[in-house]
Coordinates of C-alpha atoms in Angstrom, one line a residue:
M1 CA -31.9 12.1 1.2
D2 CA -31.9 15.7 1.8
T3 CA -31.2 17.5 -1.5
R4 CA -31.4 21.1 -0.4
T5 CA -28.7 23.6 -1.0
Q6 CA -26.7 25.0 1.8
A7 CA -28.6 28.3 1.2
E8 CA -31.9 26.6 1.6
V9 CA -30.9 24.7 4.6
R10 CA -29.3 28.0 6.4
T11 CA -32.5 30.0 5.3
A12 CA -35.1 27.3 6.6
L13 CA -32.9 27.4 9.8
A14 CA -32.9 31.0 10.0
L15 CA -36.8 30.9 9.9
S16 CA -37.2 28.4 12.6
A17 CA -38.6 29.1 16.1
T18 CA -35.9 27.5 17.9
G19 CA -32.4 26.5 17.9
D20 CA -29.4 28.2 16.6
R21 CA -30.5 30.4 13.6
P22 CA -27.8 31.5 11.2
T23 CA -27.8 35.1 9.8
V24 CA -28.8 34.8 6.1
F25 CA -28.9 37.5 3.4
G26 CA -31.4 38.1 0.5
M27 CA -33.5 40.3 -1.7
S28 CA -37.1 40.8 -2.1
F29 CA -38.4 42.3 -5.3
P30 CA -36.5 45.0 -6.9
A31 CA -37.7 47.1 -9.7
P32 CA -35.8 45.9 -13.2
A33 CA -34.2 49.2 -13.3
A34 CA -32.9 48.6 -9.9
L35 CA -31.4 45.3 -11.0
A36 CA -29.8 46.8 -14.1
A37 CA -26.9 48.1 -11.6
I38 CA -25.6 44.9 -11.2
A39 CA -27.1 42.8 -13.9
S40 CA -27.2 44.8 -16.9
T41 CA -26.6 42.2 -19.2
A42 CA -29.0 39.7 -18.0
A43 CA -31.5 38.3 -20.8
S44 CA -34.6 38.4 -18.7
P45 CA -36.1 39.7 -15.4
A46 CA -35.6 36.2 -14.0
A47 CA -32.2 36.1 -15.1
A48 CA -31.5 39.4 -13.8
I49 CA -32.6 38.6 -10.2
A50 CA -30.4 35.5 -10.3
E51 CA -27.4 37.2 -11.5
A52 CA -27.6 39.7 -8.8
C53 CA -27.9 36.8 -6.2
K54 CA -24.8 35.5 -7.6
E55 CA -22.9 38.7 -7.7
L56 CA -24.2 39.2 -3.8
A57 CA -23.9 35.8 -2.8
L58 CA -27.4 35.9 -1.3
D59 CA -29.0 32.8 0.6
F60 CA -32.4 33.7 -0.6
A61 CA -34.8 35.9 -3.0
F62 CA -38.4 36.6 -3.6
A63 CA -40.1 34.9 -6.7
S64 CA -43.2 37.3 -7.5
G65 CA -44.7 39.2 -10.6
E66 CA -47.6 37.9 -12.6
G67 CA -46.4 35.6 -15.5
V68 CA -42.8 35.4 -14.2
A69 CA -42.7 34.1 -10.8
D70 CA -42.2 30.7 -12.1
E71 CA -39.5 31.7 -14.2
V72 CA -37.8 33.6 -11.4
A73 CA -38.0 30.8 -8.9
A74 CA -36.7 28.3 -11.4
A75 CA -33.7 30.7 -12.2
L76 CA -33.0 30.9 -8.3
R77 CA -33.2 27.3 -7.9
E78 CA -30.5 26.9 -10.6
Q79 CA -28.4 29.6 -8.9
G80 CA -28.8 27.6 -5.6
C81 CA -30.6 30.1 -3.8
A82 CA -33.6 29.6 -1.5
V83 CA -37.1 30.7 -3.1
F84 CA -39.7 32.7 -1.4
R85 CA -42.5 32.4 -3.6
V86 CA -45.0 35.5 -3.4
L87 CA -48.7 35.2 -3.6
D88 CA -51.4 37.9 -2.9
G89 CA -53.4 37.7 0.2
P90 CA -56.8 38.1 0.6
L91 CA -56.9 41.8 1.2
S92 CA -54.9 42.4 -2.0
R93 CA -57.0 40.4 -3.9
A94 CA -60.3 41.9 -2.6
L95 CA -58.7 45.7 -3.1
A96 CA -58.0 44.8 -6.6
V97 CA -61.5 44.4 -7.2
L98 CA -62.7 47.5 -5.3
G99 CA -59.7 49.8 -5.8
W100 CA -57.3 50.6 -3.1
A101 CA -58.9 53.9 -1.7
E102 CA -62.5 52.3 -1.6
G103 CA -61.5 49.3 -0.3
I104 CA -59.8 50.8 2.6
R105 CA -62.6 53.1 3.0
A106 CA -65.3 50.1 3.0
S107 CA -63.0 48.0 5.5
A108 CA -63.7 50.8 8.1
A109 CA -67.3 52.2 7.0
E110 CA -68.9 48.9 5.3
P111 CA -66.8 45.9 6.3
E112 CA -69.5 43.6 5.0
R113 CA -69.0 44.8 1.5
L114 CA -65.6 43.0 1.7
S115 CA -66.6 39.8 3.2
S116 CA -67.4 37.9 0.0
L117 CA -64.2 39.3 -1.9
L118 CA -62.0 38.4 1.2
D119 CA -63.6 34.7 0.8
D120 CA -62.8 34.7 -2.9
G121 CA -59.4 35.8 -2.2
M122 CA -58.7 33.3 0.2
T123 CA -60.0 30.6 -2.0
A124 CA -58.1 31.8 -5.0
A125 CA -55.0 31.9 -2.9
I126 CA -55.7 28.4 -1.5
D127 CA -56.0 27.2 -5.1
E128 CA -52.9 28.7 -6.4
L129 CA -50.8 27.2 -3.7
M130 CA -52.6 23.6 -4.2
S131 CA -51.7 24.0 -8.0
G132 CA -47.9 23.4 -7.2
V133 CA -46.6 26.9 -7.5
A134 CA -44.8 26.4 -4.0
D135 CA -43.7 23.1 -4.5
Q136 CA -40.1 24.1 -5.0
A137 CA -40.1 26.7 -2.5
T138 CA -38.3 27.2 0.9
A139 CA -40.9 29.5 2.3
V140 CA -44.3 31.2 1.0
V141 CA -44.8 35.0 1.1
I142 CA -48.6 36.3 1.7
A143 CA -48.6 39.7 0.6
D144 CA -51.3 42.1 2.2
D145 CA -50.2 45.5 3.2
L146 CA -51.9 46.3 6.4
A147 CA -49.9 49.3 7.8
G148 CA -48.1 52.6 6.9
T149 CA -45.4 54.4 8.7
A150 CA -48.0 55.6 11.2
G151 CA -49.4 52.2 11.9
P152 CA -52.6 50.5 10.6
L153 CA -54.1 51.2 7.1
V154 CA -57.0 48.9 8.2
A155 CA -58.8 49.1 11.4
P156 CA -57.2 46.4 13.8
D157 CA -60.5 44.8 14.8
F158 CA -61.4 44.5 11.1
A159 CA -58.0 42.8 10.5
F160 CA -58.4 40.4 13.6
D161 CA -61.8 39.4 12.5
E162 CA -61.6 39.3 8.8
I163 CA -58.4 38.9 7.5
F164 CA -56.3 36.9 9.9
P165 CA -58.8 34.2 10.0
R166 CA -58.6 34.0 6.4
M167 CA -54.9 34.1 6.1
A168 CA -55.1 31.2 8.7
G169 CA -57.4 29.4 6.6
I170 CA -55.0 29.7 3.3
I171 CA -52.1 28.2 5.4
S172 CA -53.8 25.3 7.0
A173 CA -56.5 24.5 3.9
S174 CA -53.5 24.5 1.3
G175 CA -51.7 21.6 2.9
V176 CA -48.4 23.3 1.7
D177 CA -46.0 22.5 4.5
R178 CA -43.8 25.5 4.4
P179 CA -42.8 28.4 6.5
Y180 CA -45.2 31.3 5.9
I181 CA -44.2 35.0 5.8
L182 CA -46.3 38.0 5.4
H183 CA -45.2 40.6 3.5
S184 CA -46.6 44.1 4.7
D185 CA -45.3 47.7 4.5
G186 CA -45.3 49.9 7.5
D187 CA -45.4 49.6 11.3
V188 CA -47.1 45.9 11.9
R189 CA -46.2 45.8 15.9
V190 CA -50.0 45.9 16.5
F191 CA -50.7 42.7 14.8
A192 CA -47.7 40.8 15.7
R193 CA -49.4 38.3 17.8
A194 CA -52.3 37.7 15.3
I195 CA -49.5 37.1 12.6
K196 CA -48.2 34.4 14.7
A197 CA -51.6 32.9 15.8
A198 CA -52.3 32.6 12.1
G199 CA -49.6 30.3 11.3
F200 CA -46.7 32.9 10.1
S201 CA -43.1 32.3 11.0
A202 CA -41.8 35.7 9.9
V203 CA -42.7 39.1 8.6
H204 CA -41.1 40.8 5.9
G205 CA -41.4 44.8 4.5
C206 CA -42.0 47.4 7.1
G207 CA -41.6 49.6 4.1
G208 CA -41.4 53.2 4.8
L209 CA -40.0 53.1 8.1
S210 CA -36.8 54.6 9.4
W211 CA -33.9 52.4 10.9
E212 CA -35.4 53.3 14.6
A213 CA -38.9 52.4 13.7
F214 CA -37.7 49.1 12.1
E215 CA -35.7 48.2 15.3
R216 CA -38.9 48.8 17.4
V217 CA -40.9 46.4 15.0
Y218 CA -38.0 43.6 15.3
W219 CA -38.1 43.6 18.9
C220 CA -41.9 43.2 18.9
A221 CA -41.7 40.5 16.3
R222 CA -39.1 38.8 18.5
K223 CA -41.3 39.0 21.5
A224 CA -44.2 37.5 19.5
G225 CA -42.2 34.5 18.4
L226 CA -41.7 35.9 14.8
A227 CA -38.5 35.9 12.7
L228 CA -38.3 39.2 10.8
V229 CA -37.1 39.7 7.2
G230 CA -35.6 43.1 6.2
G231 CA -33.3 45.6 8.0
V232 CA -32.3 47.5 5.2
P233 CA -34.8 50.6 4.6
T234 CA -35.2 52.0 1.2
Q235 CA -34.9 55.4 2.9
E236 CA -31.3 54.8 4.1
L237 CA -30.6 53.4 0.5
T238 CA -31.7 56.6 -0.9
A239 CA -29.7 58.7 1.3
G240 CA -26.5 57.5 -0.3
D241 CA -23.6 55.1 0.2
L242 CA -22.4 56.6 3.4
Q243 CA -25.9 56.2 4.9
A244 CA -26.3 52.6 3.4
T245 CA -23.1 51.3 4.9
S246 CA -24.0 52.5 8.2
A247 CA -27.4 50.9 8.0
G248 CA -25.6 47.6 7.1
T249 CA -23.4 47.9 10.1
R250 CA -26.4 48.4 12.2
V251 CA -28.5 45.9 10.9
G252 CA -25.4 43.2 11.0
V253 CA -25.1 44.4 14.9
L254 CA -28.7 43.5 15.4
A255 CA -28.8 40.2 13.7
Q256 CA -26.4 39.0 16.2
A257 CA -29.7 38.8 18.7
G258 CA -31.1 36.2 16.2
G259 CA -34.2 36.0 14.1
L260 CA -33.2 38.4 11.2
L261 CA -32.8 37.5 7.8
I262 CA -31.1 40.6 6.3
A263 CA -32.7 42.1 3.4
D264 CA -34.3 45.2 1.8
D265 CA -37.9 46.1 2.6
G266 CA -39.2 45.8 -0.8
G267 CA -38.7 49.4 -2.2
M268 CA -35.8 49.5 -4.3
T269 CA -36.6 51.0 -7.7
T270 CA -33.4 52.7 -8.8
P271 CA -29.9 51.7 -9.8
E272 CA -28.6 54.1 -7.3
Q273 CA -30.8 52.4 -4.7
M274 CA -29.4 49.1 -5.6
T275 CA -25.6 50.2 -5.5
A276 CA -26.3 51.3 -2.2
F277 CA -27.7 48.3 -1.2
V278 CA -24.5 46.2 -2.2
S279 CA -22.9 48.7 0.2
A280 CA -25.3 47.8 2.7
I281 CA -24.9 44.1 2.4
S282 CA -21.1 44.3 2.6
A283 CA -21.0 46.0 5.6
A284 CA -23.7 43.8 7.3
R285 CA -21.9 40.7 6.2
A286 CA -18.5 42.2 7.3
T287 CA -20.0 43.0 10.8
V288 CA -21.8 39.6 11.4
S289 CA -18.5 37.8 10.0
S290 CA -16.5 39.8 12.8
A291 CA -18.9 38.9 15.4
E292 CA -18.7 35.3 14.5
G293 CA -14.9 35.3 14.7
S294 CA -14.8 36.9 18.0
P295 CA -13.8 34.8 21.1

């Protein structure tokens, strides 16, 4: 018997590659200060995320954060939300050892310095998955920032040769049968086919991009057979309520083409941004509902 909630079923369908994919709404990993805008009385960070999901009637949310991810996941499941369980990817784990600036430099000038660290990162991610952290998750998010607003942060050849094979290793060796989502900031279009080939179903993030740049990533992802999670850029939220409402309407229109799970891009840090996000989600939902009700 399928014991999944309606939100979990709808979110799983939205991540699938075929069929009638519904439009679902979610939230990634807003800072506690941002959550305070709509969950100021919550007793813990996990409770705040769950309360925000309830208030906004969201289908999914990310469970992340060292020492709190399991608590967040449990709170989301109790709320009936689909859980996107976040793990650091092999590059993130390697850069945590070398330091971000030195690691990025080494990826271009001395890639051999990163090889063993990437192997260690892959093994650690596999062990984490096999320990059961994703058992109650609807999807698994592997977080590795591969790009910035102007394009790749790491050389594409390095990513193709060193990072994506290890990501594929995580997905295949863990034995965790879930949709996988890559989280990365920036413009990841150059990596779209490699993301799909590694075993991912979707991409989340594109942080720092304008709406127009996000839309370009969306169509590229669709062409590669990937869903995209996002569409509410932080810079639109920072611009104020009117701009956020306009962004919500635009993403609602775009979602009608399919393969778009509407959410923030991962950059919300202030109460003002969260308040604007509420406006954006409301506008997006109204736009989607209007289209679904059209003859």
